[in-house]
CSV table of C-alpha atoms and ligand atoms in Angstrom, one decimal:
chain,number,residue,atom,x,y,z
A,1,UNK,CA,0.0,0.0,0.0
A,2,UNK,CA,3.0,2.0,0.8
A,3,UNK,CA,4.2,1.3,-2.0
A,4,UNK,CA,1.1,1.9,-4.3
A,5,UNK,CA,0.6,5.5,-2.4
A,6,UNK,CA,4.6,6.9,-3.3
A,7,UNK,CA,4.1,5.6,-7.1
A,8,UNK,CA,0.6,7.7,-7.4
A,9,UNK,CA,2.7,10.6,-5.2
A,10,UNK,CA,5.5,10.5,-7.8
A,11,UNK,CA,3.2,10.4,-10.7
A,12,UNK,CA,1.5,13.5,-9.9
A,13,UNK,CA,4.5,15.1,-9.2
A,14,UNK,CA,6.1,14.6,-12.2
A,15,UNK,CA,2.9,15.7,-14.1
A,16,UNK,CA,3.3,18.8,-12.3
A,17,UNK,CA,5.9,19.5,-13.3
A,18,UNK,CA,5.5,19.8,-16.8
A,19,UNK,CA,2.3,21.6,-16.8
A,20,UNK,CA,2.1,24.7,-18.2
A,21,UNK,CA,-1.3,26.1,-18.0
A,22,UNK,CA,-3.6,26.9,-15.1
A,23,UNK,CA,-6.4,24.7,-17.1
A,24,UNK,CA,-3.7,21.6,-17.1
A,25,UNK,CA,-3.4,22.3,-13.1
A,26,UNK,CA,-6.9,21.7,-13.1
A,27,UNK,CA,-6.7,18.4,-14.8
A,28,UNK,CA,-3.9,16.9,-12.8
A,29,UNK,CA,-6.3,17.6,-9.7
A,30,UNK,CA,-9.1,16.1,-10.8
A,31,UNK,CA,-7.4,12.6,-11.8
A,32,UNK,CA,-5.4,12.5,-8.5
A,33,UNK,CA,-8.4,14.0,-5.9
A,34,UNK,CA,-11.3,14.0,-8.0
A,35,UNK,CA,-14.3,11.9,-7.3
A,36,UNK,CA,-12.9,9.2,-9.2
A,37,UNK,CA,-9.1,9.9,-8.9
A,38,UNK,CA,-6.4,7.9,-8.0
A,39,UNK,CA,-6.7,8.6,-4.3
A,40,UNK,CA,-9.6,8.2,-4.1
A,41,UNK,CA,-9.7,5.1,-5.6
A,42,UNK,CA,-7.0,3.7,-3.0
A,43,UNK,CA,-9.1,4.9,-0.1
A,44,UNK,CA,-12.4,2.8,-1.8
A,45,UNK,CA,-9.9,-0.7,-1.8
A,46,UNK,CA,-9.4,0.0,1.9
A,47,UNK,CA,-12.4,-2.7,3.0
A,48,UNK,CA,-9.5,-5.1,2.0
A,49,UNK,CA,-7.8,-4.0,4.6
A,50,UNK,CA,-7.5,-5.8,7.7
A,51,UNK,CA,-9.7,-3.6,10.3
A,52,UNK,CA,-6.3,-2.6,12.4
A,53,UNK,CA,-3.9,-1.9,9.7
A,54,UNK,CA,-7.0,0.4,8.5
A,55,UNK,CA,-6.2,3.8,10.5
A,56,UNK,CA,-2.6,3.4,9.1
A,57,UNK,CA,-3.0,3.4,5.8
A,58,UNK,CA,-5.6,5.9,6.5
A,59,UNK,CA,-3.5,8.2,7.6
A,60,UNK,CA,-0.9,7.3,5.0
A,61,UNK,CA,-3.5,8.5,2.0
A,62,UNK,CA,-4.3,11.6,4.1
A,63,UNK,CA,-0.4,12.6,4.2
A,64,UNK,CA,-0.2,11.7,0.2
A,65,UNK,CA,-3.0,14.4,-0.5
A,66,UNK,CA,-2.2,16.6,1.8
A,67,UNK,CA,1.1,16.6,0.1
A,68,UNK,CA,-0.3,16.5,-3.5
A,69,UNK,CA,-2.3,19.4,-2.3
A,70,UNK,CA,0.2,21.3,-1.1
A,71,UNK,CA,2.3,20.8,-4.1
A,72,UNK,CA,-0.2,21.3,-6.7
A,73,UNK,CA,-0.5,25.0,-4.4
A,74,UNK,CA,2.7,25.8,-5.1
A,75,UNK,CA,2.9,24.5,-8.5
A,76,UNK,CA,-0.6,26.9,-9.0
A,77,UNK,CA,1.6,30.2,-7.7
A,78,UNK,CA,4.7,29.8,-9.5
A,79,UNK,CA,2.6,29.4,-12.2
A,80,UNK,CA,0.9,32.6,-11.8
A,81,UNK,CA,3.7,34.4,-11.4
A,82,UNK,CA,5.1,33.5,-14.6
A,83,UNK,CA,2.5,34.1,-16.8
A,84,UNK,CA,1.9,37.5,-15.1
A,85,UNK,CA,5.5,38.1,-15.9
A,86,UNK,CA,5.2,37.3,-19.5
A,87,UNK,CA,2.1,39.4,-19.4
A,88,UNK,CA,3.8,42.8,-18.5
A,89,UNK,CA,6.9,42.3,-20.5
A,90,UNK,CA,4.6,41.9,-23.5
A,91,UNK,CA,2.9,45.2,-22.2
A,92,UNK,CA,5.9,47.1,-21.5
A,93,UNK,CA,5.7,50.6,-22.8
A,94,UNK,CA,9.4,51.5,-24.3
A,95,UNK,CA,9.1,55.6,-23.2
A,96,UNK,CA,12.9,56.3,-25.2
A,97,UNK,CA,11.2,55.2,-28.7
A,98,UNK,CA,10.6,58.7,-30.7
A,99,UNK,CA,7.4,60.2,-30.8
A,100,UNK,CA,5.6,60.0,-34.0
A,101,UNK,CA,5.1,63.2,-35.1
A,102,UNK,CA,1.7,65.0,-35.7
A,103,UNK,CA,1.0,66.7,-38.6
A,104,UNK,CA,-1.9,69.4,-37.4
A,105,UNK,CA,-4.1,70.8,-40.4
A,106,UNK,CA,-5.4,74.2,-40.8
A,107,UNK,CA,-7.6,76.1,-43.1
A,108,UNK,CA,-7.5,76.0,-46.8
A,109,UNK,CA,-6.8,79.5,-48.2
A,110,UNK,CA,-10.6,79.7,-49.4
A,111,UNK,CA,-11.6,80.0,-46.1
A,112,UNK,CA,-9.1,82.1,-44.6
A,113,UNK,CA,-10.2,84.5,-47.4
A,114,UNK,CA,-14.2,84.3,-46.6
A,115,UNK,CA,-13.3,84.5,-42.5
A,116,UNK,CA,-11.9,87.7,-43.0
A,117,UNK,CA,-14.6,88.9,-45.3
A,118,UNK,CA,-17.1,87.9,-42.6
A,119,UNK,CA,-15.5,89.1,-39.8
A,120,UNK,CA,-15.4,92.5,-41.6
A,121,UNK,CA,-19.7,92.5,-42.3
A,122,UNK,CA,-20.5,90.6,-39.3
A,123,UNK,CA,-18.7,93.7,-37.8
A,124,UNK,CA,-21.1,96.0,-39.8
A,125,UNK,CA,-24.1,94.2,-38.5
A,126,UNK,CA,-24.6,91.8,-41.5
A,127,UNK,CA,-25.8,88.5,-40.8
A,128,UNK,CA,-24.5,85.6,-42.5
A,129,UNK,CA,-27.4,83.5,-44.6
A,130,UNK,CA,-27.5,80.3,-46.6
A,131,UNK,CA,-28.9,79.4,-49.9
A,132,UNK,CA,-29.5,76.2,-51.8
A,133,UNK,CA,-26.8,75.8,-54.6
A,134,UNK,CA,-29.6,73.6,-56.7
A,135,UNK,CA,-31.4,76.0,-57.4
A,136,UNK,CA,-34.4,77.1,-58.9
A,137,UNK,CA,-34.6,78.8,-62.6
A,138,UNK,CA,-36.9,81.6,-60.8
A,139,UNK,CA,-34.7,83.0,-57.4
A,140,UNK,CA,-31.4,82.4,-59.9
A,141,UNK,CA,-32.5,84.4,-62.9
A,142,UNK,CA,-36.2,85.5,-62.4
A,143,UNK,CA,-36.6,87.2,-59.3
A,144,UNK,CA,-33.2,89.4,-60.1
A,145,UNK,CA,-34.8,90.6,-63.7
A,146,UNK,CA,-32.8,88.3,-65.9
A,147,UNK,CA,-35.3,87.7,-68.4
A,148,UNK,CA,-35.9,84.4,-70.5
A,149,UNK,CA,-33.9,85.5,-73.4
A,150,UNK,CA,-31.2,86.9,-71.2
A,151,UNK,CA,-27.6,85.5,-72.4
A,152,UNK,CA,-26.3,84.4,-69.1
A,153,UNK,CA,-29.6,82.0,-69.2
A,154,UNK,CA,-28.2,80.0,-72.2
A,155,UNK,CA,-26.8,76.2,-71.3
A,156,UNK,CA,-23.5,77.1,-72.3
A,157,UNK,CA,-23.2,78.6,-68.7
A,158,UNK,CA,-25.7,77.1,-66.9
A,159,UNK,CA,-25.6,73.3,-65.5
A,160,UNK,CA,-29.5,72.5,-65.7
A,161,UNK,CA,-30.9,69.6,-63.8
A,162,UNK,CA,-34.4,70.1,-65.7
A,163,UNK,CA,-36.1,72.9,-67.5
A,164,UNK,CA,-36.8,74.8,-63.8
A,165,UNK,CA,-34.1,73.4,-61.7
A,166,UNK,CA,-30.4,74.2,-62.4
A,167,UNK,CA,-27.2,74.8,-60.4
A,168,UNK,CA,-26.7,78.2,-59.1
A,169,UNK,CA,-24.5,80.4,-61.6
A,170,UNK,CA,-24.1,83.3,-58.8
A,171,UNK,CA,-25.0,83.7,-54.9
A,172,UNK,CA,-27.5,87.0,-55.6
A,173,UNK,CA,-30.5,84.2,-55.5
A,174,UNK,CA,-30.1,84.1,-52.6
A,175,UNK,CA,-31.4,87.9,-52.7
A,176,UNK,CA,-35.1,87.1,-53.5
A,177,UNK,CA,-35.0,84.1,-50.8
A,178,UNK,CA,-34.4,86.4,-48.5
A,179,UNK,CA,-36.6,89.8,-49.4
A,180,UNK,CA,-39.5,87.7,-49.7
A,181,UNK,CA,-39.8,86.8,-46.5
A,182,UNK,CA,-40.6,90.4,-46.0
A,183,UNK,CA,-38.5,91.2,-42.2
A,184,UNK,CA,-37.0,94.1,-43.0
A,185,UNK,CA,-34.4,96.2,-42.6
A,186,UNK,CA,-32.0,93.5,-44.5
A,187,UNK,CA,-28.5,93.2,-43.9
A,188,UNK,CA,-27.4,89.7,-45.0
A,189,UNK,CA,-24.2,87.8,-46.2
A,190,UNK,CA,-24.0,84.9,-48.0
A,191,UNK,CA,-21.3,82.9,-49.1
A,192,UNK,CA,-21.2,79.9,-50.9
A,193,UNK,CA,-20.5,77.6,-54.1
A,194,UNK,CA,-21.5,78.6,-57.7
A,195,UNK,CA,-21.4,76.4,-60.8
A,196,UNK,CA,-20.5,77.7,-64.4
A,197,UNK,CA,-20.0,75.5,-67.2
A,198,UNK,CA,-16.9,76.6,-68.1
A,199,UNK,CA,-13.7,75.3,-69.0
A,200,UNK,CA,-11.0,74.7,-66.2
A,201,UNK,CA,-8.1,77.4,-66.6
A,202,UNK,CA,-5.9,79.6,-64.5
A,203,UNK,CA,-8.9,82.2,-63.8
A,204,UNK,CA,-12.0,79.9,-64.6
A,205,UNK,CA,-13.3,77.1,-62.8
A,206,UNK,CA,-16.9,75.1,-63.2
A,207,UNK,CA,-17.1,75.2,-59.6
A,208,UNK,CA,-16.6,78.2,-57.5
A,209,UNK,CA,-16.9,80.5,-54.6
A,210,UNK,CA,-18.7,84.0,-54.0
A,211,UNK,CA,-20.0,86.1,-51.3
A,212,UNK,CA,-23.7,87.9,-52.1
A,213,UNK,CA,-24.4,91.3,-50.0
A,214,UNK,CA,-27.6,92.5,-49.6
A,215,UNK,CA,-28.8,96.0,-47.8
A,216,UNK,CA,-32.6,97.1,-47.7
A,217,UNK,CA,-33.6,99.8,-45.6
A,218,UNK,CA,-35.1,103.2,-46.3
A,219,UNK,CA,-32.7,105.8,-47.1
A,220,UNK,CA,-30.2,103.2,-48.2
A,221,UNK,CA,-28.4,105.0,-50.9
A,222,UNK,CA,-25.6,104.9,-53.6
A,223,UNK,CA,-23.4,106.7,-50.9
A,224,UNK,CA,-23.7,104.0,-48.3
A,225,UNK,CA,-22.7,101.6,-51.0
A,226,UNK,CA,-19.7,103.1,-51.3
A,227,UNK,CA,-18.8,103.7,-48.0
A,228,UNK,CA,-19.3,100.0,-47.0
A,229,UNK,CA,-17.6,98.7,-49.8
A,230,UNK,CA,-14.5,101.1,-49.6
A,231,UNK,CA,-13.9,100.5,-45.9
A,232,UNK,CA,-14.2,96.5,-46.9
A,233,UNK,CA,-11.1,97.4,-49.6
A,234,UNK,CA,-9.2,98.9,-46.8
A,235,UNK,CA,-10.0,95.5,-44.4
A,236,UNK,CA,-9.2,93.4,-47.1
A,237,UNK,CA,-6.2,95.0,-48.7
A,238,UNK,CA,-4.5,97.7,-46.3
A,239,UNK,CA,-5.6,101.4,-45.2
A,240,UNK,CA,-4.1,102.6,-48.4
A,241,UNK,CA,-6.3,101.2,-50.3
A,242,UNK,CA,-8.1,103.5,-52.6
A,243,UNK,CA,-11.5,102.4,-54.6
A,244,UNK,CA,-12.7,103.3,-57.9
A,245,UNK,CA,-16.3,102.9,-59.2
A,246,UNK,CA,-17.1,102.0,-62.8
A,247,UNK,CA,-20.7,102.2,-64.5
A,248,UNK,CA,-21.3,98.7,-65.5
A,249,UNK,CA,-24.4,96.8,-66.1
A,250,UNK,CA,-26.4,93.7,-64.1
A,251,UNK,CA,-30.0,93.0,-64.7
A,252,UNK,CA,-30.3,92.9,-60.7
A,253,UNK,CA,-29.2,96.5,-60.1
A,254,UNK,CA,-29.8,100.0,-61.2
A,255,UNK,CA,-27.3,102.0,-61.2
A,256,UNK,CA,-24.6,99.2,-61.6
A,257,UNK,CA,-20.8,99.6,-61.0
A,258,UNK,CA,-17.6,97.3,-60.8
A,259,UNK,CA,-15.6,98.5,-58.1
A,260,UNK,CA,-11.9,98.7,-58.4
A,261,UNK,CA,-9.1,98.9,-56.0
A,262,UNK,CA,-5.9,100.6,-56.1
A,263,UNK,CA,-2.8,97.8,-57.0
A,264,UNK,CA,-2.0,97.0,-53.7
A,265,UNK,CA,1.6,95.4,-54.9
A,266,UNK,CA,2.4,98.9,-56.4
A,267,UNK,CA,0.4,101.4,-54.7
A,268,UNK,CA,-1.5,102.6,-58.3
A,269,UNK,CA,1.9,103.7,-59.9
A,270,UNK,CA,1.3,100.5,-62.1
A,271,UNK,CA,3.0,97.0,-62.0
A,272,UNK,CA,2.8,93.6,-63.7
A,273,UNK,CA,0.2,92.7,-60.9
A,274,UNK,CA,-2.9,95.0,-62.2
A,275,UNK,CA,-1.2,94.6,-65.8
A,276,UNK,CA,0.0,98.3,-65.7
A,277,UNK,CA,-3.2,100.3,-65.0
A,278,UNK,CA,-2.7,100.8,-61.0
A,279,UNK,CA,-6.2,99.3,-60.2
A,280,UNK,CA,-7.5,95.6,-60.0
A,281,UNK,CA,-11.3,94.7,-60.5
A,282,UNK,CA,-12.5,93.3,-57.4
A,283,UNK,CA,-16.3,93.1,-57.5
A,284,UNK,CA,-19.7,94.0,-58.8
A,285,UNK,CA,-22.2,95.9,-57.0
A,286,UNK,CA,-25.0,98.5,-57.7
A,287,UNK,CA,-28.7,99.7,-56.1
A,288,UNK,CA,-31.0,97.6,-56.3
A,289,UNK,CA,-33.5,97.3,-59.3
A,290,UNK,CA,-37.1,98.4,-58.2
A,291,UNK,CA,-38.4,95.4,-59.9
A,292,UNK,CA,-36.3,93.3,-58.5
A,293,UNK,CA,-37.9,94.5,-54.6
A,294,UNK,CA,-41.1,94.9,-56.4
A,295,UNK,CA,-40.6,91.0,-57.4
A,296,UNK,CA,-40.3,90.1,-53.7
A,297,UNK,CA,-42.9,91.8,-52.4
A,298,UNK,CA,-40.9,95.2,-51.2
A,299,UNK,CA,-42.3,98.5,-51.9
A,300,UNK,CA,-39.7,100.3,-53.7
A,301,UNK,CA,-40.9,103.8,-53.1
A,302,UNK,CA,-40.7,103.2,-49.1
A,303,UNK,CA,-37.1,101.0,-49.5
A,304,UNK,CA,-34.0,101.3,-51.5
A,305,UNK,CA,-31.4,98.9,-51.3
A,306,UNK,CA,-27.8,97.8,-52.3
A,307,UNK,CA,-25.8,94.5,-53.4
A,308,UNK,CA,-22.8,93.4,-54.1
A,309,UNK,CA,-21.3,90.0,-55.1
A,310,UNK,CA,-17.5,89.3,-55.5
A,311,UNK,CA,-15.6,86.4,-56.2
A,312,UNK,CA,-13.9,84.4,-52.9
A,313,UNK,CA,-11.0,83.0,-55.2
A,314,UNK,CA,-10.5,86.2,-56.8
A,315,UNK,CA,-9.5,87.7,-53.1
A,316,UNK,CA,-7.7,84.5,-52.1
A,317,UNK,CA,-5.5,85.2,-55.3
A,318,UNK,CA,-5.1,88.5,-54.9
A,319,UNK,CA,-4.3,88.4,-51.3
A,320,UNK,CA,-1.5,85.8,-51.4
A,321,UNK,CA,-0.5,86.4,-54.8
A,322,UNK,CA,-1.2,83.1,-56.0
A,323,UNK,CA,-1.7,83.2,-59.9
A,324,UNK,CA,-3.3,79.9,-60.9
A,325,UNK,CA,-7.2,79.0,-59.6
A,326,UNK,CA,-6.5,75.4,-60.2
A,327,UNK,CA,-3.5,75.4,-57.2
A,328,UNK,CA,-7.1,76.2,-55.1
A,329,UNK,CA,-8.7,72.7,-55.9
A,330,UNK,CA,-6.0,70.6,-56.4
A,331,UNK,CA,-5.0,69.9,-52.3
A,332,UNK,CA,-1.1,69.5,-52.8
A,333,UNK,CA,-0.5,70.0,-49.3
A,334,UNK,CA,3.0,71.1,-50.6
A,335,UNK,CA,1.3,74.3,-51.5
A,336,UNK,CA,-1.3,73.9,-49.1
A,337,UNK,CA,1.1,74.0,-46.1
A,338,UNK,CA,1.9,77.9,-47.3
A,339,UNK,CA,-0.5,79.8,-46.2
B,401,LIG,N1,-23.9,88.0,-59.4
B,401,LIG,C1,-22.9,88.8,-60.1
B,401,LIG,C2,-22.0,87.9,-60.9
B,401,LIG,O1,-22.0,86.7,-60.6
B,401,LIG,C3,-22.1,89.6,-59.1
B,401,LIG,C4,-22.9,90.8,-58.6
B,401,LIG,C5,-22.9,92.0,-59.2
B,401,LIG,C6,-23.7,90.6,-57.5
B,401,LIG,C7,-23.7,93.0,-58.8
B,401,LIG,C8,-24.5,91.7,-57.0
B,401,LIG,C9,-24.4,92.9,-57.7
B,401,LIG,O2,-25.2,91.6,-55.9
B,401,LIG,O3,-25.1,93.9,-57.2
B,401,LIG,O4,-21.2,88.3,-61.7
């Protein structure tokens, strides 16, 4: 029996020590001091013993578990241990390994342009508006007195989606949006994409940018225009900035003007930049046409109003001397990373 009781002893201990995993630990208990284990199965054979050799051998299978017990405890922590140390060496943080470096983004030269542009009306009072760039036929030509045969209506420059729908060719629809709603005094800005079907070159695009202004109050008059719009030259382009008005022509607007700035590369003296003449064209403005407030519901002989629209890109070129629109939309971060 002595015998029998060392062999299982030395049997579990060997098995012990090969195991690698808490779940084999588990096993080896079960088939030495499980229900139906080896010990177990020693202390059932004990009715063959005779009845005074009995609490001998009893006491010989309790020392055997208690020191297959014992062992598998032991067996169970150093165990642990190891596999807790494998653990946090695979963990280990190594804190003198370079930090990858972050590359932080900024905004693209479009809207560096339009925040100062806003920042400048905002300042005036203006508030800034949205308008749908698919569009209907009616705000985009209609309402601003661009009749049906009008030029600027043929396909060549407008995307159409159908016969009423089409993509906006300029930001004044957003003029009629707004005056119909009939809250008045007006002061809006609105910026946002236009679509031309044009060919892509240095100065055209299909797909651009420009800001619509919009005054209605009474007593708005030609002179306000040009106050707003020549402290917005100075904002944009330096306090030496001088403005020039030109008679020009839009459906939308009676009298109509292009207003000019004085070169700001060359002070006016004249300068490859504004080819020689001292002034650059910067945007198109003008009171607004009585039947265009008529259109939306605004009495023109109690209001008067003004506009203006001017091309985002345009200012972004000017204003960082960029001489290619295509650089705008073509995100090389090389060129990008400039401004
Ligand atoms: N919508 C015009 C264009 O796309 C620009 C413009 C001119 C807007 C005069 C205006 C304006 O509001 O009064 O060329």
């Amino acid at each position: 029996m002595k015998e029998r009781l060392q062999a299982i002893r030395n049997a579990c201990f060997e098995k012990l020590e090969q195991a690698q995993s808490l779940d084999v630990l588990n096993e080896i208990r079960v088939e030495f001091l499980g229900k139906k284990g080896a010990l177990t199965e020693v202390l059932k054979s004990m009715k063959d013993v005779a009845p005074e050799e009995r609490p001998k051998v009893g006491a010989l299978v309790n020392d055997a578990r208690t020191a297959i017990e014992n062992r598998l405890e032991e067996v169970k922590q150093a165990l642990e241990r190891k596999l807790s140390e494998l653990r946090m060496a695979e963990e280990t943080i190594d804190v003198t390994l370079p930090a990858k470096r972050m590359t932080e983004g900024h905004r693209h030269v479009n809207n560096i342009a339009l925040a100062e542009v806003e920042r400048f009306f905002v300042g005036m009072g203006y508030e800034i508006v949205d308008g749908p760039e698919v569009e209907e036929d009616y705000y985009n030509f209609e309402a601003l007195n661009i009749p049906a045969n009008h030029p600027a209506k043929d396909e060549q420059d407008t995307f159409y989606i159908n016969g009423k729908i089409l993509l906006r060719t300029q930001t004044s629809s957003v003029q009629a949006r707004i005056m119909e709603k009939g809250k008045l005094p007006l002061r809006i800005l609105s910026p946002g994409r236009v679509y031309r079907a044009d060919e892509v070159d240095a100065t055209h695009s299909p797909c651009f940018h420009q800001v619509e202004g919009l005054v209605v109050d009474d007593n708005i008059t030609f002179a306000d225009l040009k106050g707003t719009l020549a402290e917005f030259a100075k904002e944009m382009f330096g306090a030496e900035t001088k403005v020039k008005f030109r008679p020009h022509h839009f459906p939308f607007t009676e009298p109509s003007a292009e207003m000019d700035v004085s070169c700001f590369k060359c002070g006016g003296k004249g300068c490859r930049f504004c080819k020689g003449s001292g002034w650059i064209e910067i945007l198109g403005c003008g009171m607004v046409h009585p039947r265009v407030l008529t259109m939306s519901g605004i009495d023109p002989e109690k209001y008067t109003g003004f506009a203006f629209g001017v091309g985002l890109e345009r200012i972004a070129l000017l204003k960082y001397e960029i001489d290619d629109l295509r650089l705008l939309y073509e995100n090389d971060l090389r060129f990008l990373k400039q401004f």
